[in-house]
């Protein structure tokens, strides 16, 4: 076996030498090149056991950059930086980091299912000088893949697909994510369009003020969705999922959306429904959204004319304008969205929403964003003060859990935030305790006022009833 391997090695070296000699010969005797070339390539192919595939950087008449080339470049970048001796740094449009790749004439190996392959980065100069608006036209870069011909089936059927899939995943991780909005300030004509800025919100599930088991449940749901492309295709449904975040103001609904986007590495589209002219305009906006994105509709109870009751039929007929028919817009959203999209709705008052709008299929998962609990407080103490233990924690736990004092995570965070460089963690924790006690007194006072109001109403009712009874007696006597 070793002798056979040595034989193939020697044969390959001899053929490589022959091809090198032929290249020199062709330069000095160009007239004989076309006659000898077919014969030499047949001879080379008969004895050389390796197959080569080239992937050029640009393709087509307009020199459009090849997606295959970019995918391979991203795929090889994970190994190039560690194994190649010569590297080149590239800045790709929309990428948040520099991409390191093999320099020209470099070679690295890759292993797949026990098979070894070789990747080379190559560059060829143009055969003649010509004017072009594209500088790349004068030099042609390409990747060359070399593998043994006995592995042809595995390479073509599985390895290349693996390379493109992994390359695309790396591209997604390296890309600069964006926050899109359709605000009136960015309108064109009568219809607003998407404008974007870089999405740089720092929120993560680790810094989110919420019970740990609830965060793990949401993360598991997101992971399952992101890996369910084949499942959604199998059941014949669009690859999307709707979330409803509901709770009082300041409970972290916007922070939750940012944490979801960072966890999945998705773009965010902030859809302002009040600027949407009609269903055609909404469809256009939704079609323009990209895959791997979260479409956000905040304060849906306030976005349009939403109440817990549907419009009366005669009012709908009288109005006749789709702008005020939220249900039609919701259905249009479901029809127009493409694959791998999450739609998130938020509301402060879930009871005001029509049940038809929050049913499964439109808003699949409902997440309540409630007041701060002790577990959420510990996350905030770590975030704001870098404090994980303190004697005052027991008092805070008693106020939050035993006394059941209601304070939003936003208000807790505001009390924990140092107001000067001199304030330490102990001062901030004391301020929070005082704020919780004040909140308790205010809540108690509010309850007392409500009871007094109820009592006044009861007494007023009694007075009215007594007055009616008195009038009734007078009438009977008369």
Tab-separated table of C-alpha atoms in Angstrom:
chain	number	residue	atom	x	y	z
A	1	UNK	CA	0.000	0.000	0.000
A	2	UNK	CA	2.869	2.334	0.902
A	3	UNK	CA	4.562	1.507	-2.400
A	4	UNK	CA	1.362	2.332	-4.303
A	5	UNK	CA	1.065	5.666	-2.497
A	6	UNK	CA	4.686	6.455	-3.305
A	7	UNK	CA	4.044	5.527	-6.938
A	8	UNK	CA	1.111	7.934	-7.171
A	9	UNK	CA	3.194	10.647	-5.520
A	10	UNK	CA	6.043	10.170	-7.976
A	11	UNK	CA	3.641	10.063	-10.914
A	12	UNK	CA	1.949	13.257	-9.752
A	13	UNK	CA	5.295	15.022	-9.359
A	14	UNK	CA	6.416	13.918	-12.832
A	15	UNK	CA	3.190	15.149	-14.411
A	16	UNK	CA	3.437	18.450	-12.548
A	17	UNK	CA	6.992	18.854	-13.879
A	18	UNK	CA	5.798	18.024	-17.379
A	19	UNK	CA	3.069	20.666	-17.196
A	20	UNK	CA	5.586	23.243	-15.941
A	21	UNK	CA	7.929	22.451	-18.848
A	22	UNK	CA	4.987	22.683	-21.249
A	23	UNK	CA	4.089	26.147	-19.899
A	24	UNK	CA	7.635	27.382	-20.593
A	25	UNK	CA	7.590	25.705	-24.009
A	26	UNK	CA	4.276	27.414	-24.893
A	27	UNK	CA	5.716	30.853	-24.128
A	28	UNK	CA	8.626	30.367	-26.530
A	29	UNK	CA	6.764	28.330	-29.194
A	30	UNK	CA	3.166	29.632	-29.141
A	31	UNK	CA	2.277	28.101	-32.516
A	32	UNK	CA	2.658	24.529	-31.238
A	33	UNK	CA	0.655	25.106	-28.056
A	34	UNK	CA	-2.884	24.428	-29.395
A	35	UNK	CA	-1.806	21.120	-30.953
A	36	UNK	CA	-0.070	19.753	-27.863
A	37	UNK	CA	-2.470	21.047	-25.184
A	38	UNK	CA	-5.348	18.518	-25.645
A	39	UNK	CA	-2.909	15.596	-25.617
A	40	UNK	CA	-1.158	16.765	-22.465
A	41	UNK	CA	-4.420	17.369	-20.601
A	42	UNK	CA	-5.660	13.878	-21.498
A	43	UNK	CA	-2.375	12.405	-20.301
A	44	UNK	CA	-2.522	14.501	-17.131
A	45	UNK	CA	-6.107	13.415	-16.424
A	46	UNK	CA	-5.367	9.718	-16.985
A	47	UNK	CA	-2.587	9.447	-14.396
A	48	UNK	CA	-3.278	12.348	-11.983
A	49	UNK	CA	-5.780	11.117	-9.334
A	50	UNK	CA	-7.007	14.528	-8.165
A	51	UNK	CA	-9.938	16.673	-9.287
A	52	UNK	CA	-9.883	20.467	-9.207
A	53	UNK	CA	-12.819	22.891	-8.982
A	54	UNK	CA	-12.359	26.648	-9.341
A	55	UNK	CA	-14.621	29.339	-7.848
A	56	UNK	CA	-14.046	32.756	-9.416
A	57	UNK	CA	-14.548	35.968	-7.467
A	58	UNK	CA	-16.526	37.725	-10.193
A	59	UNK	CA	-18.972	36.314	-12.681
A	60	UNK	CA	-21.132	37.667	-15.480
A	61	UNK	CA	-20.688	40.590	-17.789
A	62	UNK	CA	-21.134	43.180	-15.013
A	63	UNK	CA	-18.559	41.571	-12.732
A	64	UNK	CA	-21.006	40.792	-9.992
A	65	UNK	CA	-19.235	39.300	-7.001
A	66	UNK	CA	-19.951	35.592	-6.719
A	67	UNK	CA	-21.944	34.493	-3.678
A	68	UNK	CA	-20.131	31.148	-3.817
A	69	UNK	CA	-16.757	32.915	-3.614
A	70	UNK	CA	-17.878	35.051	-0.658
A	71	UNK	CA	-19.297	32.009	1.117
A	72	UNK	CA	-16.044	30.092	0.663
A	73	UNK	CA	-14.061	33.116	1.836
A	74	UNK	CA	-16.126	33.265	5.029
A	75	UNK	CA	-15.896	29.518	5.546
A	76	UNK	CA	-12.112	29.448	5.141
A	77	UNK	CA	-11.616	32.523	7.359
A	78	UNK	CA	-12.098	30.418	10.505
A	79	UNK	CA	-9.044	28.308	9.629
A	80	UNK	CA	-7.017	30.790	7.589
A	81	UNK	CA	-6.205	33.075	10.515
A	82	UNK	CA	-4.755	30.155	12.489
A	83	UNK	CA	-3.073	28.086	9.778
A	84	UNK	CA	-2.150	30.222	6.759
A	85	UNK	CA	1.270	31.892	6.763
A	86	UNK	CA	0.219	34.852	4.612
A	87	UNK	CA	-3.105	36.598	5.278
A	88	UNK	CA	-4.978	39.525	3.813
A	89	UNK	CA	-7.554	41.663	5.581
A	90	UNK	CA	-10.822	42.534	3.846
A	91	UNK	CA	-13.573	44.898	4.863
A	92	UNK	CA	-16.894	43.699	3.526
A	93	UNK	CA	-19.808	46.087	3.156
A	94	UNK	CA	-22.221	45.619	6.042
A	95	UNK	CA	-19.702	43.622	8.112
A	96	UNK	CA	-18.974	44.613	11.697
A	97	UNK	CA	-15.441	43.201	11.693
A	98	UNK	CA	-12.426	42.672	9.426
A	99	UNK	CA	-12.397	39.367	7.568
A	100	UNK	CA	-9.029	37.595	7.429
A	101	UNK	CA	-8.477	35.279	4.490
A	102	UNK	CA	-5.641	33.496	2.689
A	103	UNK	CA	-3.376	35.671	0.634
A	104	UNK	CA	-2.706	34.812	-2.988
A	105	UNK	CA	-0.861	31.509	-3.597
A	106	UNK	CA	-1.555	30.283	-0.057
A	107	UNK	CA	-2.910	26.778	0.608
A	108	UNK	CA	-4.675	25.188	3.587
A	109	UNK	CA	-6.260	21.788	4.155
A	110	UNK	CA	-9.735	20.908	5.403
A	111	UNK	CA	-11.176	17.617	6.666
A	112	UNK	CA	-14.745	16.425	6.161
A	113	UNK	CA	-16.101	12.972	7.069
A	114	UNK	CA	-12.580	11.580	7.139
A	115	UNK	CA	-11.721	13.072	3.728
A	116	UNK	CA	-8.940	15.606	3.270
A	117	UNK	CA	-9.226	18.398	0.709
A	118	UNK	CA	-6.932	21.271	-0.278
A	119	UNK	CA	-7.946	24.896	-0.810
A	120	UNK	CA	-5.737	27.349	-2.709
A	121	UNK	CA	-6.162	31.086	-3.213
A	122	UNK	CA	-5.001	32.084	-6.687
A	123	UNK	CA	-4.788	35.198	-8.857
A	124	UNK	CA	-4.333	35.606	-12.589
A	125	UNK	CA	-3.437	38.801	-14.412
A	126	UNK	CA	-5.359	39.928	-17.493
A	127	UNK	CA	-3.997	38.720	-20.826
A	128	UNK	CA	-4.123	42.246	-22.188
A	129	UNK	CA	-4.517	45.714	-20.781
A	130	UNK	CA	-7.956	47.228	-21.263
A	131	UNK	CA	-9.896	50.116	-19.839
A	132	UNK	CA	-12.662	49.150	-17.405
A	133	UNK	CA	-14.789	50.868	-14.817
A	134	UNK	CA	-14.183	47.780	-12.685
A	135	UNK	CA	-10.582	47.605	-11.383
A	136	UNK	CA	-11.070	43.919	-10.649
A	137	UNK	CA	-11.385	43.226	-14.364
A	138	UNK	CA	-7.579	43.390	-14.752
A	139	UNK	CA	-6.937	40.610	-12.219
A	140	UNK	CA	-8.926	37.471	-11.612
A	141	UNK	CA	-8.938	35.892	-8.186
A	142	UNK	CA	-10.370	32.504	-7.492
A	143	UNK	CA	-10.332	29.649	-5.013
A	144	UNK	CA	-9.267	26.209	-6.196
A	145	UNK	CA	-10.533	23.105	-4.425
A	146	UNK	CA	-8.536	19.893	-4.925
A	147	UNK	CA	-9.617	16.427	-3.790
A	148	UNK	CA	-9.081	12.784	-4.719
A	149	UNK	CA	-11.376	11.522	-7.448
A	150	UNK	CA	-12.540	8.593	-5.308
A	151	UNK	CA	-14.235	11.209	-3.043
A	152	UNK	CA	-16.083	12.939	-5.875
A	153	UNK	CA	-19.570	11.920	-4.715
A	154	UNK	CA	-19.096	13.041	-1.109
A	155	UNK	CA	-17.519	16.346	-2.107
A	156	UNK	CA	-20.120	17.309	-4.694
A	157	UNK	CA	-23.202	16.066	-2.849
A	158	UNK	CA	-22.371	16.988	0.771
A	159	UNK	CA	-19.117	18.880	1.279
A	160	UNK	CA	-19.844	21.853	-0.996
A	161	UNK	CA	-23.287	22.266	0.584
A	162	UNK	CA	-21.622	22.136	4.012
A	163	UNK	CA	-19.132	24.847	2.984
A	164	UNK	CA	-21.833	27.200	1.705
A	165	UNK	CA	-24.075	26.621	4.723
A	166	UNK	CA	-21.278	27.240	7.235
A	167	UNK	CA	-19.999	30.195	5.250
A	168	UNK	CA	-23.423	31.801	5.282
A	169	UNK	CA	-23.685	31.276	9.033
A	170	UNK	CA	-20.322	32.983	9.563
A	171	UNK	CA	-21.397	35.860	7.295
A	172	UNK	CA	-24.542	36.332	9.388
A	173	UNK	CA	-22.488	36.461	12.592
A	174	UNK	CA	-20.021	38.956	11.157
A	175	UNK	CA	-22.556	41.234	9.516
A	176	UNK	CA	-23.470	44.593	10.997
A	177	UNK	CA	-27.060	44.297	12.153
A	178	UNK	CA	-29.506	47.127	11.544
A	179	UNK	CA	-32.495	48.812	13.155
A	180	UNK	CA	-35.058	49.845	10.525
A	181	UNK	CA	-37.936	52.266	10.943
A	182	UNK	CA	-40.685	53.707	8.738
A	183	UNK	CA	-41.040	57.019	10.545
A	184	UNK	CA	-42.740	59.983	8.813
A	185	UNK	CA	-39.462	61.891	8.777
A	186	UNK	CA	-38.106	59.366	6.283
A	187	UNK	CA	-41.151	59.406	3.997
A	188	UNK	CA	-40.912	59.588	0.231
A	189	UNK	CA	-43.982	61.148	-1.316
A	190	UNK	CA	-47.085	59.905	0.453
A	191	UNK	CA	-45.622	56.563	1.568
A	192	UNK	CA	-42.961	56.123	4.241
A	193	UNK	CA	-40.150	53.683	3.486
A	194	UNK	CA	-37.582	51.881	5.604
A	195	UNK	CA	-34.549	53.795	6.806
A	196	UNK	CA	-31.923	52.252	9.055
A	197	UNK	CA	-29.196	52.840	11.609
A	198	UNK	CA	-26.742	50.380	13.128
A	199	UNK	CA	-28.370	48.225	15.808
A	200	UNK	CA	-26.170	48.503	18.910
A	201	UNK	CA	-28.468	47.790	21.845
A	202	UNK	CA	-26.433	45.996	24.563
A	203	UNK	CA	-29.323	44.027	26.131
A	204	UNK	CA	-28.918	40.269	26.525
A	205	UNK	CA	-30.842	37.600	28.374
A	206	UNK	CA	-28.058	37.590	30.976
A	207	UNK	CA	-28.747	41.242	31.833
A	208	UNK	CA	-32.548	41.011	31.491
A	209	UNK	CA	-34.398	41.516	34.795
A	210	UNK	CA	-36.620	38.425	34.814
A	211	UNK	CA	-36.925	35.040	36.513
A	212	UNK	CA	-34.289	32.626	35.217
A	213	UNK	CA	-36.719	29.818	34.362
A	214	UNK	CA	-38.849	32.223	32.331
A	215	UNK	CA	-35.796	33.426	30.379
A	216	UNK	CA	-34.744	29.846	29.655
A	217	UNK	CA	-38.252	29.050	28.384
A	218	UNK	CA	-38.158	31.989	25.959
A	219	UNK	CA	-34.629	31.158	24.764
A	220	UNK	CA	-35.619	27.540	24.114
A	221	UNK	CA	-38.628	28.706	22.110
A	222	UNK	CA	-36.441	31.023	20.009
A	223	UNK	CA	-33.841	28.325	19.350
A	224	UNK	CA	-36.506	25.856	18.281
A	225	UNK	CA	-37.999	28.410	15.890
A	226	UNK	CA	-34.632	29.285	14.313
A	227	UNK	CA	-33.975	25.599	13.562
A	228	UNK	CA	-37.453	24.748	12.250
A	229	UNK	CA	-37.172	25.677	8.585
A	230	UNK	CA	-37.819	22.113	7.371
A	231	UNK	CA	-40.650	21.633	9.871
A	232	UNK	CA	-42.552	24.732	8.724
A	233	UNK	CA	-42.051	23.650	5.123
A	234	UNK	CA	-43.365	20.181	5.974
A	235	UNK	CA	-46.593	21.494	7.542
A	236	UNK	CA	-47.095	24.078	4.776
A	237	UNK	CA	-46.863	27.213	6.930
A	238	UNK	CA	-44.812	30.377	6.574
A	239	UNK	CA	-41.657	30.295	8.683
A	240	UNK	CA	-42.662	32.985	11.188
A	241	UNK	CA	-43.765	33.260	14.789
A	242	UNK	CA	-45.752	35.903	16.651
A	243	UNK	CA	-45.051	37.096	20.183
A	244	UNK	CA	-47.222	39.297	22.414
A	245	UNK	CA	-45.409	41.144	25.213
A	246	UNK	CA	-47.823	42.683	27.681
A	247	UNK	CA	-47.454	44.431	31.018
A	248	UNK	CA	-47.325	47.868	32.673
A	249	UNK	CA	-44.977	50.565	31.344
A	250	UNK	CA	-41.382	50.147	32.511
A	251	UNK	CA	-41.446	46.354	32.793
A	252	UNK	CA	-38.838	45.804	30.063
A	253	UNK	CA	-40.787	45.034	26.880
A	254	UNK	CA	-38.406	46.978	24.617
A	255	UNK	CA	-35.395	45.499	26.414
A	256	UNK	CA	-36.824	42.016	25.841
A	257	UNK	CA	-37.045	42.687	22.081
A	258	UNK	CA	-33.417	43.842	22.002
A	259	UNK	CA	-32.324	40.747	23.942
A	260	UNK	CA	-34.208	38.512	21.486
A	261	UNK	CA	-32.567	40.240	18.515
A	262	UNK	CA	-29.081	39.911	20.019
A	263	UNK	CA	-29.700	36.280	20.975
A	264	UNK	CA	-30.754	35.299	17.428
A	265	UNK	CA	-28.524	37.897	15.706
A	266	UNK	CA	-31.527	39.261	13.781
A	267	UNK	CA	-32.213	42.708	12.352
A	268	UNK	CA	-35.069	44.732	13.862
A	269	UNK	CA	-37.860	46.484	11.933
A	270	UNK	CA	-39.797	49.019	14.021
A	271	UNK	CA	-43.126	49.241	12.186
A	272	UNK	CA	-45.121	52.382	12.994
A	273	UNK	CA	-48.675	51.573	11.909
A	274	UNK	CA	-49.907	55.155	12.191
A	275	UNK	CA	-47.797	56.105	9.158
A	276	UNK	CA	-49.160	53.262	7.022
A	277	UNK	CA	-51.516	54.635	4.410
A	278	UNK	CA	-53.330	51.467	3.354
A	279	UNK	CA	-52.923	47.721	2.927
A	280	UNK	CA	-50.961	48.125	-0.309
A	281	UNK	CA	-48.454	50.315	1.506
A	282	UNK	CA	-48.231	47.817	4.389
A	283	UNK	CA	-47.678	44.924	1.989
A	284	UNK	CA	-44.845	46.821	0.300
A	285	UNK	CA	-43.150	47.512	3.634
A	286	UNK	CA	-43.408	43.893	4.764
A	287	UNK	CA	-42.132	42.494	1.477
A	288	UNK	CA	-39.055	44.720	1.814
A	289	UNK	CA	-38.126	43.196	5.179
A	290	UNK	CA	-35.265	40.699	5.133
A	291	UNK	CA	-35.087	37.183	6.510
A	292	UNK	CA	-33.608	36.737	10.007
A	293	UNK	CA	-35.461	39.756	11.323
A	294	UNK	CA	-37.836	40.806	14.089
A	295	UNK	CA	-40.759	43.024	13.063
A	296	UNK	CA	-41.911	45.100	16.041
A	297	UNK	CA	-45.283	46.791	16.489
A	298	UNK	CA	-45.165	48.579	19.845
A	299	UNK	CA	-48.197	49.742	21.828
A	300	UNK	CA	-50.571	48.051	19.443
A	301	UNK	CA	-53.531	49.172	21.567
A	302	UNK	CA	-52.599	52.782	20.765
A	303	UNK	CA	-51.295	52.382	17.192
A	304	UNK	CA	-54.735	52.514	15.639
A	305	UNK	CA	-58.314	52.778	16.851
A	306	UNK	CA	-58.186	49.621	19.008
A	307	UNK	CA	-60.634	48.723	21.758
A	308	UNK	CA	-61.882	45.480	23.225
A	309	UNK	CA	-64.942	45.698	21.006
A	310	UNK	CA	-65.082	45.333	17.243
A	311	UNK	CA	-66.522	48.158	15.211
A	312	UNK	CA	-70.163	47.945	14.548
A	313	UNK	CA	-70.976	46.705	11.082
A	314	UNK	CA	-72.730	49.887	10.073
A	315	UNK	CA	-69.749	51.971	11.191
A	316	UNK	CA	-67.431	49.843	9.071
A	317	UNK	CA	-69.694	50.267	6.072
A	318	UNK	CA	-69.924	53.974	6.704
A	319	UNK	CA	-66.180	54.401	7.135
A	320	UNK	CA	-65.014	51.978	4.457
A	321	UNK	CA	-61.356	52.899	4.978
A	322	UNK	CA	-58.868	50.071	5.477
A	323	UNK	CA	-56.669	52.404	7.482
A	324	UNK	CA	-58.876	51.880	10.516
A	325	UNK	CA	-59.492	48.171	10.032
A	326	UNK	CA	-56.727	46.669	12.139
A	327	UNK	CA	-57.807	43.075	11.532
A	328	UNK	CA	-57.318	43.431	7.784
A	329	UNK	CA	-53.854	44.822	8.402
A	330	UNK	CA	-53.027	41.928	10.704
A	331	UNK	CA	-54.107	39.418	8.077
A	332	UNK	CA	-52.112	41.301	5.451
A	333	UNK	CA	-49.077	41.063	7.720
A	334	UNK	CA	-49.419	37.291	7.855
A	335	UNK	CA	-49.740	36.988	4.077
A	336	UNK	CA	-46.917	39.342	3.089
A	337	UNK	CA	-44.157	38.291	5.470
A	338	UNK	CA	-41.524	35.950	4.073
A	339	UNK	CA	-39.525	33.259	5.858
A	340	UNK	CA	-37.613	33.304	9.159
A	341	UNK	CA	-39.308	36.307	10.694
A	342	UNK	CA	-40.544	36.963	14.205
A	343	UNK	CA	-43.342	39.463	14.725
A	344	UNK	CA	-43.494	41.044	18.190
A	345	UNK	CA	-46.450	43.073	19.462
A	346	UNK	CA	-46.375	45.013	22.717
A	347	UNK	CA	-49.171	46.488	24.777
A	348	UNK	CA	-49.648	48.000	28.217
A	349	UNK	CA	-53.297	46.956	28.338
A	350	UNK	CA	-53.890	43.459	26.999
A	351	UNK	CA	-57.541	43.548	28.113
A	352	UNK	CA	-58.248	46.263	25.567
A	353	UNK	CA	-57.287	44.076	22.618
A	354	UNK	CA	-59.846	42.186	20.596
A	355	UNK	CA	-59.439	38.427	21.247
A	356	UNK	CA	-59.422	37.866	17.479
A	357	UNK	CA	-56.155	39.813	17.245
A	358	UNK	CA	-54.258	37.841	19.886
A	359	UNK	CA	-55.341	34.326	18.978
A	360	UNK	CA	-52.819	31.601	18.111
A	361	UNK	CA	-51.528	31.965	14.568
A	362	UNK	CA	-51.264	35.728	14.897
A	363	UNK	CA	-49.665	35.990	18.324
A	364	UNK	CA	-48.436	32.469	19.078
A	365	UNK	CA	-46.684	33.059	22.399
A	366	UNK	CA	-47.875	35.453	25.102
A	367	UNK	CA	-45.242	36.748	27.553
A	368	UNK	CA	-46.263	38.746	30.602
A	369	UNK	CA	-43.758	41.413	31.620
A	370	UNK	CA	-44.608	41.979	35.271
A	371	UNK	CA	-43.339	43.998	38.218
A	372	UNK	CA	-39.882	43.406	39.652
A	373	UNK	CA	-39.447	40.267	41.758
A	374	UNK	CA	-36.481	39.480	44.014
A	375	UNK	CA	-34.785	37.307	41.397
A	376	UNK	CA	-35.043	40.116	38.840
A	377	UNK	CA	-33.726	42.587	41.436
A	378	UNK	CA	-30.560	40.490	41.911
A	379	UNK	CA	-29.900	40.733	38.160
A	380	UNK	CA	-30.296	44.511	38.324
A	381	UNK	CA	-28.027	44.776	41.380
A	382	UNK	CA	-25.360	42.858	39.476
A	383	UNK	CA	-25.848	45.035	36.366
A	384	UNK	CA	-25.897	48.435	38.088
A	385	UNK	CA	-23.674	47.938	41.145
A	386	UNK	CA	-21.744	44.715	40.488
A	387	UNK	CA	-23.111	43.535	43.858
A	388	UNK	CA	-24.176	39.910	44.288
A	389	UNK	CA	-24.593	39.716	48.078
A	390	UNK	CA	-25.486	42.236	50.785
A	391	UNK	CA	-27.094	42.304	54.234
A	392	UNK	CA	-29.800	44.550	52.792
A	393	UNK	CA	-30.912	41.878	50.309
A	394	UNK	CA	-33.112	40.222	52.966
A	395	UNK	CA	-35.006	43.447	53.595
A	396	UNK	CA	-35.478	44.013	49.872
A	397	UNK	CA	-36.667	40.409	49.479
A	398	UNK	CA	-39.194	40.918	52.292
A	399	UNK	CA	-40.534	44.102	50.708
A	400	UNK	CA	-40.837	42.577	47.240
A	401	UNK	CA	-42.130	39.100	48.122
A	402	UNK	CA	-43.818	39.315	51.554
A	403	UNK	CA	-45.151	42.849	51.369
A	404	UNK	CA	-45.740	42.366	47.614
A	405	UNK	CA	-44.770	45.921	46.798
A	406	UNK	CA	-45.165	46.632	43.089
A	407	UNK	CA	-42.284	48.450	41.421
A	408	UNK	CA	-41.244	48.133	37.796
A	409	UNK	CA	-37.704	47.026	36.849
A	410	UNK	CA	-37.192	50.490	35.310
A	411	UNK	CA	-37.925	52.195	38.654
A	412	UNK	CA	-35.760	49.711	40.549
A	413	UNK	CA	-32.913	50.379	38.143
A	414	UNK	CA	-33.320	54.132	38.528
A	415	UNK	CA	-32.953	53.822	42.318
A	416	UNK	CA	-29.908	51.577	41.964
A	417	UNK	CA	-28.182	53.924	39.530
A	418	UNK	CA	-25.388	55.872	41.325
A	419	UNK	CA	-26.110	59.603	41.152
A	420	UNK	CA	-22.495	60.622	41.714
A	421	UNK	CA	-19.021	59.118	41.855
A	422	UNK	CA	-19.134	59.147	45.659
A	423	UNK	CA	-22.221	56.939	45.871
A	424	UNK	CA	-21.439	53.294	46.516
A	425	UNK	CA	-23.555	50.191	46.395
A	426	UNK	CA	-24.718	50.486	50.010
A	427	UNK	CA	-26.085	54.000	49.449
A	428	UNK	CA	-27.989	52.906	46.338
A	429	UNK	CA	-29.486	49.850	48.085
A	430	UNK	CA	-30.660	52.042	50.988
A	431	UNK	CA	-32.268	54.425	48.515
A	432	UNK	CA	-34.107	51.518	46.919
A	433	UNK	CA	-35.373	50.315	50.304
A	434	UNK	CA	-36.686	53.789	51.101
A	435	UNK	CA	-38.333	54.009	47.687
A	436	UNK	CA	-40.021	50.623	48.228
A	437	UNK	CA	-41.339	51.754	51.617
A	438	UNK	CA	-42.640	54.970	50.084
A	439	UNK	CA	-44.278	52.919	47.346
A	440	UNK	CA	-45.934	50.814	50.049
A	441	UNK	CA	-47.294	53.912	51.806
A	442	UNK	CA	-48.541	55.360	48.520
A	443	UNK	CA	-50.224	52.085	47.627
A	444	UNK	CA	-51.824	51.942	51.090
A	445	UNK	CA	-52.990	55.541	50.769
A	446	UNK	CA	-54.406	54.807	47.323
A	447	UNK	CA	-56.339	51.821	48.661
A	448	UNK	CA	-57.737	53.940	51.496
A	449	UNK	CA	-58.777	56.651	49.055
A	450	UNK	CA	-60.480	54.061	46.856
A	451	UNK	CA	-62.323	52.672	49.896
A	452	UNK	CA	-63.404	56.175	50.912
A	453	UNK	CA	-64.625	56.805	47.369
A	454	UNK	CA	-66.583	53.559	47.405
A	455	UNK	CA	-68.099	54.504	50.780
A	456	UNK	CA	-69.097	57.933	49.488
A	457	UNK	CA	-70.756	56.323	46.500
A	458	UNK	CA	-72.647	53.923	48.752
A	459	UNK	CA	-73.827	56.777	50.951
A	460	UNK	CA	-74.861	58.743	47.896
A	461	UNK	CA	-76.880	55.765	46.651
A	462	UNK	CA	-78.531	55.455	50.056
A	463	UNK	CA	-79.419	59.154	50.016
A	464	UNK	CA	-80.951	58.823	46.563
A	465	UNK	CA	-82.931	55.740	47.637
A	466	UNK	CA	-84.143	57.525	50.800
A	467	UNK	CA	-85.183	60.532	48.757
A	468	UNK	CA	-87.105	58.284	46.367
A	469	UNK	CA	-88.820	56.524	49.296
A	470	UNK	CA	-89.756	59.857	50.842
A	471	UNK	CA	-91.292	61.093	47.583
A	472	UNK	CA	-93.174	57.828	47.203
A	473	UNK	CA	-94.750	58.187	50.692
A	474	UNK	CA	-95.766	61.781	50.000
A	475	UNK	CA	-97.427	60.714	46.776
A	476	UNK	CA	-99.298	57.906	48.542
A	477	UNK	CA	-100.540	60.277	51.261
A	478	UNK	CA	-101.737	62.766	48.667
